[in-house]
Coordinates of C-alpha atoms and ligand atoms in Angstrom, one line a residue:
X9 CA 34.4 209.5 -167.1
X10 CA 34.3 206.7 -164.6
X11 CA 34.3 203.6 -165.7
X12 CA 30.9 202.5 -164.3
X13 CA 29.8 205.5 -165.9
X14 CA 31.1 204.6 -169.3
X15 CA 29.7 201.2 -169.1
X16 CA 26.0 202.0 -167.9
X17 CA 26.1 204.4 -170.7
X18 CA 27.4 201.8 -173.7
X19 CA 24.8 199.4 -171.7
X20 CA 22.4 202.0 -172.8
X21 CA 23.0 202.0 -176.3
X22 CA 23.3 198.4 -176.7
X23 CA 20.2 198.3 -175.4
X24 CA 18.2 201.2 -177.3
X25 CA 19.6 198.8 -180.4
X26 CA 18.8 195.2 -179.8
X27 CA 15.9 195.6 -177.3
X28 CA 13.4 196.9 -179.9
X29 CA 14.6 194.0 -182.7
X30 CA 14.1 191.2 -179.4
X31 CA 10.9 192.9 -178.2
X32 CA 9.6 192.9 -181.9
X33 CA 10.8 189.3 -183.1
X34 CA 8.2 188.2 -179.2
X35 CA 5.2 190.0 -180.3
X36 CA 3.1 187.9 -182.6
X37 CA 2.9 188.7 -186.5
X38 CA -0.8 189.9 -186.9
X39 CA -2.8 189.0 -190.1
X40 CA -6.1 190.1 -191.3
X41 CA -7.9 188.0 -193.4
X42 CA -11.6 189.2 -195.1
X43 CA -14.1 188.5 -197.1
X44 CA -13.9 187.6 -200.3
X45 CA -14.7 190.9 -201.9
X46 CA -13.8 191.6 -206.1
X47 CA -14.6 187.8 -206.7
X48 CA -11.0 186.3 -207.8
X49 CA -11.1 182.7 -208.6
X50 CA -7.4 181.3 -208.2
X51 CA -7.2 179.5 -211.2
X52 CA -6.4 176.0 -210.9
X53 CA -3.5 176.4 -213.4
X54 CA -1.4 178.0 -211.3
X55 CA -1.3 173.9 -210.0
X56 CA 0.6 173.1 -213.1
X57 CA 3.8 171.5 -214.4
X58 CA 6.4 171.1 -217.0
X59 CA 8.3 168.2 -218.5
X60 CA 10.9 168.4 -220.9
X61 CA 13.3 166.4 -222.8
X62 CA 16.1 167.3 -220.1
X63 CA 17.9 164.7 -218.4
X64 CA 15.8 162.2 -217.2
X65 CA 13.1 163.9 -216.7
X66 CA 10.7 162.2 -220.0
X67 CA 13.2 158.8 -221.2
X68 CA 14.3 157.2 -218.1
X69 CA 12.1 159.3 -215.9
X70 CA 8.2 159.0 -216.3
X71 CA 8.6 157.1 -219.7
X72 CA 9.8 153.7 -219.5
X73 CA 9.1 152.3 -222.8
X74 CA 6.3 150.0 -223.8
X75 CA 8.2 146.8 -223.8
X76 CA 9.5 147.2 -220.3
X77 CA 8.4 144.5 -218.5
X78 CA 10.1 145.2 -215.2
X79 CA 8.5 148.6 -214.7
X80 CA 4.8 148.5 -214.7
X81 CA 3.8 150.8 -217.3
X82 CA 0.9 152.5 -219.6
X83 CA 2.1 153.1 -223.4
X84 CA 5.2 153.2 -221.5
X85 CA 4.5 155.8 -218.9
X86 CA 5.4 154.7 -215.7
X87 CA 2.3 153.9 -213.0
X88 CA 3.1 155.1 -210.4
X89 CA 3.9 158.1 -211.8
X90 CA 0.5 158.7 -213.1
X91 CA -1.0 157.6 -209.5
X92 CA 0.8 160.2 -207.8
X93 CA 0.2 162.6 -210.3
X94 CA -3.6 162.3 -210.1
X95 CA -3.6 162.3 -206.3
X96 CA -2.2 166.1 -207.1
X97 CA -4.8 166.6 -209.2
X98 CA -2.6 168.4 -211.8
X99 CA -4.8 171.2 -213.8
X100 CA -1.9 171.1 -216.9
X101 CA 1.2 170.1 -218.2
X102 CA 3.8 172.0 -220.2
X103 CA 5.6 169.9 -222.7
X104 CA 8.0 169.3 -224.9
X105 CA 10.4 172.5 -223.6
X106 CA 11.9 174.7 -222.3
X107 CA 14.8 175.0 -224.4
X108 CA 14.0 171.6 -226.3
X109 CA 11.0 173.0 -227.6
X110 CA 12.6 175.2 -230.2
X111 CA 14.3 172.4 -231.6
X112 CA 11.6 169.6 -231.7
X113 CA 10.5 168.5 -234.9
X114 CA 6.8 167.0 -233.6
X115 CA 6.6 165.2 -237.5
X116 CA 9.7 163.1 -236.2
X117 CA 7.5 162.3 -232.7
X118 CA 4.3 160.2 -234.9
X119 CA 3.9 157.4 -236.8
X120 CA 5.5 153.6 -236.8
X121 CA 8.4 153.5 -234.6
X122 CA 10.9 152.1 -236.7
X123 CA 10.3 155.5 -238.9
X124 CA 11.6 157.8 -236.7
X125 CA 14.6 159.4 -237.0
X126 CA 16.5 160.6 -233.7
X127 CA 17.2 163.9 -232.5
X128 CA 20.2 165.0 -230.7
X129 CA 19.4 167.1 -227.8
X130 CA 21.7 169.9 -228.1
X131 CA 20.8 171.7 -225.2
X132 CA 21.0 169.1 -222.8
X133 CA 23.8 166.5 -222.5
X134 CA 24.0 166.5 -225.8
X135 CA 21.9 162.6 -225.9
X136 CA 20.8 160.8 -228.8
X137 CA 16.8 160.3 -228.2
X138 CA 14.9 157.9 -231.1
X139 CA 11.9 160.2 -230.7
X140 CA 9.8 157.5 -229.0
X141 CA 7.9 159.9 -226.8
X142 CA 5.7 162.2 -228.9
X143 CA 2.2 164.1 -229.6
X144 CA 0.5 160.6 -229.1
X145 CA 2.4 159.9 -225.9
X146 CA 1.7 163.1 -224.4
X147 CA -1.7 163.7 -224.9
X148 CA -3.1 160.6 -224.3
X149 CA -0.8 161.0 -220.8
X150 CA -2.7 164.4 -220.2
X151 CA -5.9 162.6 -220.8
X152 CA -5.3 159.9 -218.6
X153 CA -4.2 162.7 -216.1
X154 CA -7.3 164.5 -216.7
X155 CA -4.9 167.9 -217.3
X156 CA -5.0 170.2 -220.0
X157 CA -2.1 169.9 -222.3
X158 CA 0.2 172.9 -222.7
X159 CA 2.3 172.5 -226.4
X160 CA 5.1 174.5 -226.3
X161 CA 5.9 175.0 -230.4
X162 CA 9.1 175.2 -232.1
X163 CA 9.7 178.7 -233.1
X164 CA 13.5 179.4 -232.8
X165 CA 14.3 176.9 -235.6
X166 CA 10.4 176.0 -236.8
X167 CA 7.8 177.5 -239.2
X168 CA 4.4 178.5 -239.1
X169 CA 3.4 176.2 -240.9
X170 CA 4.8 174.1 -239.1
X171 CA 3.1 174.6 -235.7
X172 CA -0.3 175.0 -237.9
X173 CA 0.2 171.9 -239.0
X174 CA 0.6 170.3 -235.5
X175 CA -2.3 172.2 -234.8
X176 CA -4.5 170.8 -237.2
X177 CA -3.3 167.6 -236.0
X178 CA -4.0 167.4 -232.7
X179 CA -7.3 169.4 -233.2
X180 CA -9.2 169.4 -236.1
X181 CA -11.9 166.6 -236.4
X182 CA -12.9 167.1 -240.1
X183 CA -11.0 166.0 -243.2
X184 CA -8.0 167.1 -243.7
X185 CA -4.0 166.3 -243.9
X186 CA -3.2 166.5 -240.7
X187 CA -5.9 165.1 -239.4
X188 CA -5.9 162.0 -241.4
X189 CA -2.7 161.3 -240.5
X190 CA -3.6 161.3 -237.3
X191 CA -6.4 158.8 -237.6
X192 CA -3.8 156.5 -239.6
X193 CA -1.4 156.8 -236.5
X194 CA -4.4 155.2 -234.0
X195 CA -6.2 158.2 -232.9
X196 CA -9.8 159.0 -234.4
X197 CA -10.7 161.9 -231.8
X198 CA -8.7 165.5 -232.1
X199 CA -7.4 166.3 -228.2
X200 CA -8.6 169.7 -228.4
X201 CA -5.6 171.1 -227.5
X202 CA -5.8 174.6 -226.1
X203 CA -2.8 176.1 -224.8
X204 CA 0.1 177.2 -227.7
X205 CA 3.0 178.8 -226.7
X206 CA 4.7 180.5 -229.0
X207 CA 8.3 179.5 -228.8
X208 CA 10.2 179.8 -225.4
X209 CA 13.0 182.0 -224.0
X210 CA 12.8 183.4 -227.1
X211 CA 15.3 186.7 -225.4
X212 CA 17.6 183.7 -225.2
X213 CA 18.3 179.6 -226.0
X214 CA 14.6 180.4 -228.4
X215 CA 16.5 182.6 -230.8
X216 CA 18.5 185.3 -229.1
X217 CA 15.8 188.2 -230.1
X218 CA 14.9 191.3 -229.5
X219 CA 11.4 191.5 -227.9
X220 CA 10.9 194.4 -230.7
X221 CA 11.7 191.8 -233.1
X222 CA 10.0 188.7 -231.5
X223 CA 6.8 191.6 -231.5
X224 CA 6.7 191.3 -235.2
X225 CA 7.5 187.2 -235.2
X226 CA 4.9 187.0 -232.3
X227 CA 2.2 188.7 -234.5
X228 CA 2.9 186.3 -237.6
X229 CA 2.5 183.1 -235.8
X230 CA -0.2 184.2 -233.9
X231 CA -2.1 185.1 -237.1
X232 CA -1.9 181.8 -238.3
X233 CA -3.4 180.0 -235.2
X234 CA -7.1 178.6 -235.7
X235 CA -8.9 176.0 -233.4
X236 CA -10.7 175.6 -236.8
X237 CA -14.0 176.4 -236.0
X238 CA -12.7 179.9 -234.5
X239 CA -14.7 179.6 -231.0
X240 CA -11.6 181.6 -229.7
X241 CA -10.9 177.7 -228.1
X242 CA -7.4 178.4 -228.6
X243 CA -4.9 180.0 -225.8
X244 CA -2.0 182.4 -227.3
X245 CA 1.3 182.1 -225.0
X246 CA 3.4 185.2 -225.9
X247 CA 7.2 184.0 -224.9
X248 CA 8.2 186.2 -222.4
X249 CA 10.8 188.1 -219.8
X250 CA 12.6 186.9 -217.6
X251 CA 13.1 188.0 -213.9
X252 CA 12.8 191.8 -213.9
X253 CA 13.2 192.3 -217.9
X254 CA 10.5 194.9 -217.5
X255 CA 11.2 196.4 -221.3
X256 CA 10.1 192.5 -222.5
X257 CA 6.7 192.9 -220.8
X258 CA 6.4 196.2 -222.2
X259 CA 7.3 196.2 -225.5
X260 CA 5.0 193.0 -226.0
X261 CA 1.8 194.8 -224.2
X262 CA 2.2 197.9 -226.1
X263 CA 2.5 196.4 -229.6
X264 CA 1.1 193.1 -230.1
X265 CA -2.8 193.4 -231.0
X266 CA -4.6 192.1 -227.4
X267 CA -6.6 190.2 -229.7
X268 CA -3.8 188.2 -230.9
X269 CA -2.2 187.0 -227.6
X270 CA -4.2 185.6 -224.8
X271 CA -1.4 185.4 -222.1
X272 CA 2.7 186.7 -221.5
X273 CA 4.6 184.3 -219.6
X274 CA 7.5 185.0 -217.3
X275 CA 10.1 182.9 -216.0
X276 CA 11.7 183.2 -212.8
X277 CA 14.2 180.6 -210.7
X278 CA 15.6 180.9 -207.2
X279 CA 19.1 181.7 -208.0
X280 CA 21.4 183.3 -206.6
X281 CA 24.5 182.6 -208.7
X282 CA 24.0 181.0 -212.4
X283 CA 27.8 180.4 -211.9
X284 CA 28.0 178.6 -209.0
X285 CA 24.2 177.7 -207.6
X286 CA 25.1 175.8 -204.6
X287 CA 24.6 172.1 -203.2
X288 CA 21.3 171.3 -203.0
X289 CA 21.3 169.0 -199.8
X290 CA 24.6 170.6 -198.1
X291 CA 24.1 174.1 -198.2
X292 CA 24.7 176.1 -194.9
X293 CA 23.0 178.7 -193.6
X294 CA 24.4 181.4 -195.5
X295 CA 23.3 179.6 -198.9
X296 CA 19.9 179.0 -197.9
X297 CA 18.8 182.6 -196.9
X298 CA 20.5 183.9 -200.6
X299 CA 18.4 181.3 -201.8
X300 CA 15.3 182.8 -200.0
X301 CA 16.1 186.2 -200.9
X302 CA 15.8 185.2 -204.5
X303 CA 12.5 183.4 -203.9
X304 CA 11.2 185.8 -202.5
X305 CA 11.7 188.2 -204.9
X306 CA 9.0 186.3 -207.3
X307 CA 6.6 189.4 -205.3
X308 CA 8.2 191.8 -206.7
X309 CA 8.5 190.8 -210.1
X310 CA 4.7 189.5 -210.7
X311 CA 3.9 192.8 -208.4
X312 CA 5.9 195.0 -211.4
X313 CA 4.7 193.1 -214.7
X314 CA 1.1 193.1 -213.3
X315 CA 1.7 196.7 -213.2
X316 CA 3.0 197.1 -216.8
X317 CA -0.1 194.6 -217.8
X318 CA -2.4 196.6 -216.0
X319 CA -1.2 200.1 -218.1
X320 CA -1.9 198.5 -221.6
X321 CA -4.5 196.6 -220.6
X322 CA -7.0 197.3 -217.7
X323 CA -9.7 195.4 -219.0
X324 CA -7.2 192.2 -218.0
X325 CA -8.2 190.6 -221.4
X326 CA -3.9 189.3 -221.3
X327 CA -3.2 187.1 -218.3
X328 CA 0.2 186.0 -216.7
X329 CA 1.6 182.9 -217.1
X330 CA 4.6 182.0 -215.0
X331 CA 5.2 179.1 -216.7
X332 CA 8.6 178.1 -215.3
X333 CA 10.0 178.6 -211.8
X334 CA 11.6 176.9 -209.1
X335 CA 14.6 176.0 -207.0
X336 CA 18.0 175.6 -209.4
X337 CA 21.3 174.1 -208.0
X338 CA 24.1 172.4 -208.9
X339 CA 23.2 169.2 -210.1
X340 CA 23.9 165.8 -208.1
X341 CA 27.2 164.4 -209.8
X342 CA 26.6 160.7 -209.0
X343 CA 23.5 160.7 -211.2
X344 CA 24.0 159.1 -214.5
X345 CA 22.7 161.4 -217.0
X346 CA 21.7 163.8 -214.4
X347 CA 21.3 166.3 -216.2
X348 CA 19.8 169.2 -213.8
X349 CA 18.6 166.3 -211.3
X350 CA 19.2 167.9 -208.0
X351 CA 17.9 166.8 -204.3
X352 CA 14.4 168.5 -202.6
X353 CA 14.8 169.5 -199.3
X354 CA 13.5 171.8 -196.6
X355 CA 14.6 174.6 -198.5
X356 CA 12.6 173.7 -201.7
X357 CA 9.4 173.6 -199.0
X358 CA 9.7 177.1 -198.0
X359 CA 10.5 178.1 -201.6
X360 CA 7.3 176.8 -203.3
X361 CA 5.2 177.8 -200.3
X362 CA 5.9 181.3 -200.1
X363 CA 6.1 181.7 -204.1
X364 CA 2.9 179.9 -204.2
X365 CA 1.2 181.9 -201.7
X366 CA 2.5 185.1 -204.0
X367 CA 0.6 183.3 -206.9
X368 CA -2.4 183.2 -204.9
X369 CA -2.6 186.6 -203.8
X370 CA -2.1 187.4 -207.4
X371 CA -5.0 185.7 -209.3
X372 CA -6.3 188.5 -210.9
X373 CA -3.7 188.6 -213.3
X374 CA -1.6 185.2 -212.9
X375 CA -3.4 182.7 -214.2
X376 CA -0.9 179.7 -215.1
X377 CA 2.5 178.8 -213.2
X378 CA 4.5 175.9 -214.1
X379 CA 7.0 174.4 -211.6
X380 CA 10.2 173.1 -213.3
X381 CA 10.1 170.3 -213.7
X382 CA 7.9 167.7 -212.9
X383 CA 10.3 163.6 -212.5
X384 CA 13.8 163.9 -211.8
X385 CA 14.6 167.6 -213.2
X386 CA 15.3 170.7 -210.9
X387 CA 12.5 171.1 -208.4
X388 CA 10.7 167.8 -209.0
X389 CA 8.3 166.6 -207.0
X390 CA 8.9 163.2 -208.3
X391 CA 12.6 161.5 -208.2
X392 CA 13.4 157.7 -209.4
X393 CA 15.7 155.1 -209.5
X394 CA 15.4 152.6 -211.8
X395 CA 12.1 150.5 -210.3
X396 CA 12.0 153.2 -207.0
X397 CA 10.2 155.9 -206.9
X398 CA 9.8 158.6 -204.2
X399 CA 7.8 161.7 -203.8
X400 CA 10.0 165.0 -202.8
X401 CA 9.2 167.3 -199.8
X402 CA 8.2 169.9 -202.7
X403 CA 5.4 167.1 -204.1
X404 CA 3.7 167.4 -200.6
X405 CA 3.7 171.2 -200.9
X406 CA 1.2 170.7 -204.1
X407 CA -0.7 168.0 -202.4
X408 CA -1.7 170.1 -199.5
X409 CA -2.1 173.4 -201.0
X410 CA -4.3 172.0 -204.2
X411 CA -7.2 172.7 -201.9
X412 CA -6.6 176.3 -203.4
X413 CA -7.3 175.2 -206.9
X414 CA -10.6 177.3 -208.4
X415 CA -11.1 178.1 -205.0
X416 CA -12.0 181.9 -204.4
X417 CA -8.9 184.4 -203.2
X418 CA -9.3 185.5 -199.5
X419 CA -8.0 188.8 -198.9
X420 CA -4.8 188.4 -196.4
X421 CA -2.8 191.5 -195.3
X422 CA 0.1 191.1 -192.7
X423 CA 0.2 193.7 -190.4
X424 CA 3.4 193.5 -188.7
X425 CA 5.8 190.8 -189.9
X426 CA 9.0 190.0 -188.0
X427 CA 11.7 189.8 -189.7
X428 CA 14.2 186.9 -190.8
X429 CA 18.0 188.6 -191.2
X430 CA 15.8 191.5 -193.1
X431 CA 13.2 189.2 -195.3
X432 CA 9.8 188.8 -194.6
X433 CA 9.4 186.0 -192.1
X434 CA 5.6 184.6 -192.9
X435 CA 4.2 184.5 -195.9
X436 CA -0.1 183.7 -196.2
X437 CA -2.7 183.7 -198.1
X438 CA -5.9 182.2 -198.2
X439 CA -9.1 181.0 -200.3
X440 CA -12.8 179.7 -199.6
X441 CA -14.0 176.7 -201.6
X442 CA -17.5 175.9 -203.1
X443 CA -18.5 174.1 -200.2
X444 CA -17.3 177.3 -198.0
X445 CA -14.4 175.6 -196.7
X446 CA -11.3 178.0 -195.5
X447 CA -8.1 177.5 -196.6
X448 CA -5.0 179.2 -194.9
X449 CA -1.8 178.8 -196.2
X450 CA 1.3 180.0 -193.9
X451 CA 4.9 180.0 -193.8
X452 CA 7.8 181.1 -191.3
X453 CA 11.5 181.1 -193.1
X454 CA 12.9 181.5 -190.3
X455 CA 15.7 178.9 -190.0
X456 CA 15.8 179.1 -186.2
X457 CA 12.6 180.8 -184.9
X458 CA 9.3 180.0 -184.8
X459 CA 6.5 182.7 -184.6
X460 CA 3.8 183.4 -183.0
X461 CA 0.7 184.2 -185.3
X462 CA -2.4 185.9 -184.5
X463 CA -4.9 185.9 -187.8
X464 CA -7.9 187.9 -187.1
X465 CA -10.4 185.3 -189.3
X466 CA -13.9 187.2 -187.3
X467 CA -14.8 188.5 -191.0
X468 CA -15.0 184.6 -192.1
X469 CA -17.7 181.6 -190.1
X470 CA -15.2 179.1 -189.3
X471 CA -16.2 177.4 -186.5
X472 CA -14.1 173.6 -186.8
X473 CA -10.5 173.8 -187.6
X474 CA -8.0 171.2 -188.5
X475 CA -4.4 171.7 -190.1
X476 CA -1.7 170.2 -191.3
X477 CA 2.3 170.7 -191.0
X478 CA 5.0 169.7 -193.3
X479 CA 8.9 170.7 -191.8
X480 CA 11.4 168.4 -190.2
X481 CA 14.8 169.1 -188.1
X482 CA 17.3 170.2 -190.4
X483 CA 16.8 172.7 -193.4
X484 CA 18.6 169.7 -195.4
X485 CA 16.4 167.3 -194.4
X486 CA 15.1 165.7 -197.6
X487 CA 13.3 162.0 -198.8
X488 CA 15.8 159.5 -200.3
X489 CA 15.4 156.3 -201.9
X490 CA 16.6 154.4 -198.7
X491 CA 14.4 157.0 -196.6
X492 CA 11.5 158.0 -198.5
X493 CA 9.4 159.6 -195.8
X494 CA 11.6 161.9 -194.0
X495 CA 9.6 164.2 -194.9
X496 CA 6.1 163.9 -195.2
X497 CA 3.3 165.8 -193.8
X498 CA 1.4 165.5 -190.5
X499 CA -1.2 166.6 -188.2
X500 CA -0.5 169.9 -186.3
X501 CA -2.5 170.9 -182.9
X502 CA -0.7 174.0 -181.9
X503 CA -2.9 176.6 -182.4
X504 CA -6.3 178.0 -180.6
X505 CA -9.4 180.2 -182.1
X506 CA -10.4 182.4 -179.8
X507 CA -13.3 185.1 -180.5
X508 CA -12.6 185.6 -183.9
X509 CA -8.9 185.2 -183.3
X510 CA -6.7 182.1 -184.9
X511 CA -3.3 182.2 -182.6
X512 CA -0.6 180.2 -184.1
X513 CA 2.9 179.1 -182.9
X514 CA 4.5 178.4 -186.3
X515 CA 7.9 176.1 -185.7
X516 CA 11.1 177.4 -187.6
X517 CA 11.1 176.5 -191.4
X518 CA 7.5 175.2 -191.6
X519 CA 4.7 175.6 -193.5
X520 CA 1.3 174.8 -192.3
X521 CA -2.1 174.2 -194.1
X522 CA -5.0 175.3 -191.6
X523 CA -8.7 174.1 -193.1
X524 CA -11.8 175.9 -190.9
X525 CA -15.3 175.1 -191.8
Ligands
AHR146 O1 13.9 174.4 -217.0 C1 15.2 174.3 -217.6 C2 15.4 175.4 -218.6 O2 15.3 176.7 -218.0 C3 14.4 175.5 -219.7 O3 14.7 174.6 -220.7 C4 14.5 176.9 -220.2 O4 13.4 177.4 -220.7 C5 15.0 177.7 -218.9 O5 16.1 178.5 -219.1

């Protein structure tokens, strides 16, 4: 064979391989987005956080102290905090734990100050806490948040009646123990608490059960739960799998009454490595699509419990709670006590984007999610330093998708998505408010490309369309206390509606808020 001949031939095939891929990566993703069909409210809770005794995410973190005069504060919760908390409009908070919560003592949490003992936290950094935050603390935080409080009881090394007692506590508004002693401490009203979980991680740090044996523990405390005036006020939080423990969710479903248990939660976190999780400023390239990878496998885990729930339970009397996930590196070293306190980057952007948009398109079966954690602890969207506080690339995530909150769930199907190294490159999804306002979510991966986007929105009357943009340069890119808006959101023009036909040219590692009325 001639040369020339050899090399128009290899040409050839070289050509019948990467020309498809180029041609395919040009033509714009398509979307179809419908009417709002089977009526599925998003829930609002899938908004929600958690704070635990971890670090500095509670003492040092949003609670100050009372006496601290350099740090303005309400019963020692700091106030800034609480402004940029309300601005997110958080639906719920999940407190005291994580693994904490199995062994917090809430009796050791009320009363005079100078009464309570201390508690070693033994899961985390092994610190001496005086017990200063409690119930009271909490609660009244919650109601100053306006968010429902999520109590996460002590199972691993507590009793039933010990979480009954909290219960009456915190909710019963005649005479009793419990509730006098609560009036003694300062507070007249019950809170009405309604979410319970019963303990947490229970396959692991909770107890190291079996979920056939957790089944049985499960079944006791849940028998014992009362709002008091049984109105069924009171939400039953089955502990539940993790990742792809598919057995967990099925072993729960199958044998704990439905009655008895009013939601199984799951816990999922973008790791890729519990060994060695990465940097979480300077990761490369390499570190940051493993990291995507495992975010976006969060799809295919709700997609398989929702399956197993859907078996046992058609009805969908049981919802899901995802009631920890998130971003999980290696935590800063510099940080004094930093326990888990890692940077928010670019990275954490495209993580809660596309794993809320997966929440989203699930709302007929998820009902609660819980990003870990709220000040200072894994994906925060709240990081301080002493008297600074700054709000993290992931916080303006939650600010601009809260529009979804109660909103109703747009059907979104993509068509034909390009591809980022083999992952999905755009994630959507979409709602329509009570006023009839649109709300499209989107999100490209892609760490060099942007994408072209055409959503076919003729089912829906949106006639004025604004949106908004949060990305920056560099993946890394991330808000620090010397430059706390690097990252911030702003307004974004690049797109036209044309007949019924939104196009979109989404930059590299962006995600974009579009609002059409
Ligand atoms: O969020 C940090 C820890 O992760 C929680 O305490 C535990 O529930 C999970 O393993």
């Amino acid at each position: 064979m001639r040369i020339s001949t050899y090399v128009l031939k290899y040409a050839k095939v070289v050509l019948a391989i990467v020309l498809p891929s180029v041609l395919l990566a040009q033509q714009p993703v398509t979307i179809q987005i419908g009417k709002s069909t089977d009526s599925v409210q998003i829930s609002k809770h899938i908004y929600g956080h958690f704070a635990e005794h971890l670090g500095r995410c509670i003492y040092d973190g949003l609670y100050v102290g009372e006496d601290n005069k350099t740090i303005p504060n309400t019963e020692g919760v700091r106030n800034d905090i609480i402004a940029a908390l309300k601005e997110l409009n958080i639906p719920n908070l999940r407190w005291p734990g994580g693994c904490f919560a199995d062994t917090y003592h809430w009796k050791d949490g009320v009363g005079p100050q100078e009464d309570r003992p201390t508690i070693v936290n033994r899961w985390w950094g092994g610190t001496t806490e005086d017990n200063s935050f409690g119930t009271h603390n909490f609660l009244n935080l919650c109601e100053e948040l306006g968010a429902e409080p999520y109590l996460s009881a002590n199972v691993g090394s507590g009793t039933v009646q010990e979480l009954i007692d909290w219960m009456q506590y915190t909710n019963h508004d005649g005479v009793s123990p419990m509730a006098d002693w609560r009036r003694e401490n300062g507070r007249e009203e019950p809170w009405d608490v309604k979410y319970w979980g019963v303990g947490n991680e229970t396959w692991g740090c909770g107890g190291n059960m079996t979920a056939e044996y957790y089944v049985d523990i499960y079944r006791k405390y849940a028998t014992f739960m009362s709002d008091w005036n049984n109105t069924g006020g009171v939400y039953r939080i089955a502990s539940g799998a993790s990742e792809d423990d598919y057995h967990w969710t099925e072993t729960l479903m199958k044998n704990v009454p439905h009655s008895l248990m009013d939601a199984v939660a799951l816990h999922d976190y973008a790791v890729f490595d519990w060994n060695a999780k990465g940097p979480s400023v300077n990761f490369d390239e390499e570190i940051y699509f493993k990291s995507m990878e495992q975010a976006l496998r969060m799809e295919e885990y709700v997609t398989k419990h929702v399956a197993i729930m859907d078996k046992y339970d058609p009805e969908g009397r049981v919802d899901l709670f995802v009631d920890e996930w998130g971003g999980w590196y290696d935590a800063e070293p510099e940080v004094q006590n930093g326990v888990l306190y890692q940077q928010n980057t670019i990275r954490d952007v495209m993580i809660a984007g596309t794993v809320l948009n997966t929440f989203n398109n699930h709302a007929k079966r998820v009902k609660m999610a819980n990003l870990a954690q709220m000040v200072n602890v894994l994906q925060a969207v709240i990081l301080t330093d002493e008297e600074k506080m700054i709000k993290t690339p992931t916080y303006h995530v939650m600010n601009m998708y809260k529009v979804h909150q109660d909103a109703m769930l747009l059907p979104s199907k993509i068509e034909n998505n390009s591809q980022f190294r083999g992952l999905p490159a755009i994630s959507v999804s979409a709602s329509k408010g009570v006023d009839d306002t649109v709300h499209i979510s989107l999100v490209n991966i892609d760490s060099k490309e942007q994408r072209t986007v055409e959503v076919n929105v003729a089912d829906l009357d949106i006639k004025n369309l604004t949106a908004q943009i949060l990305t920056s340069e560099k993946l890394q890119d991330h808000n620090s206390f010397n430059d706390p808006e690097k990252v911030v959101p702003g307004e974004f023009k690049d797109f036209k509606l044309r007949k019924g036909v939104l196009s979109i040219d989404i930059p590299a590692h962006s995600l974009i808020v579009l609002e059409g009325k």
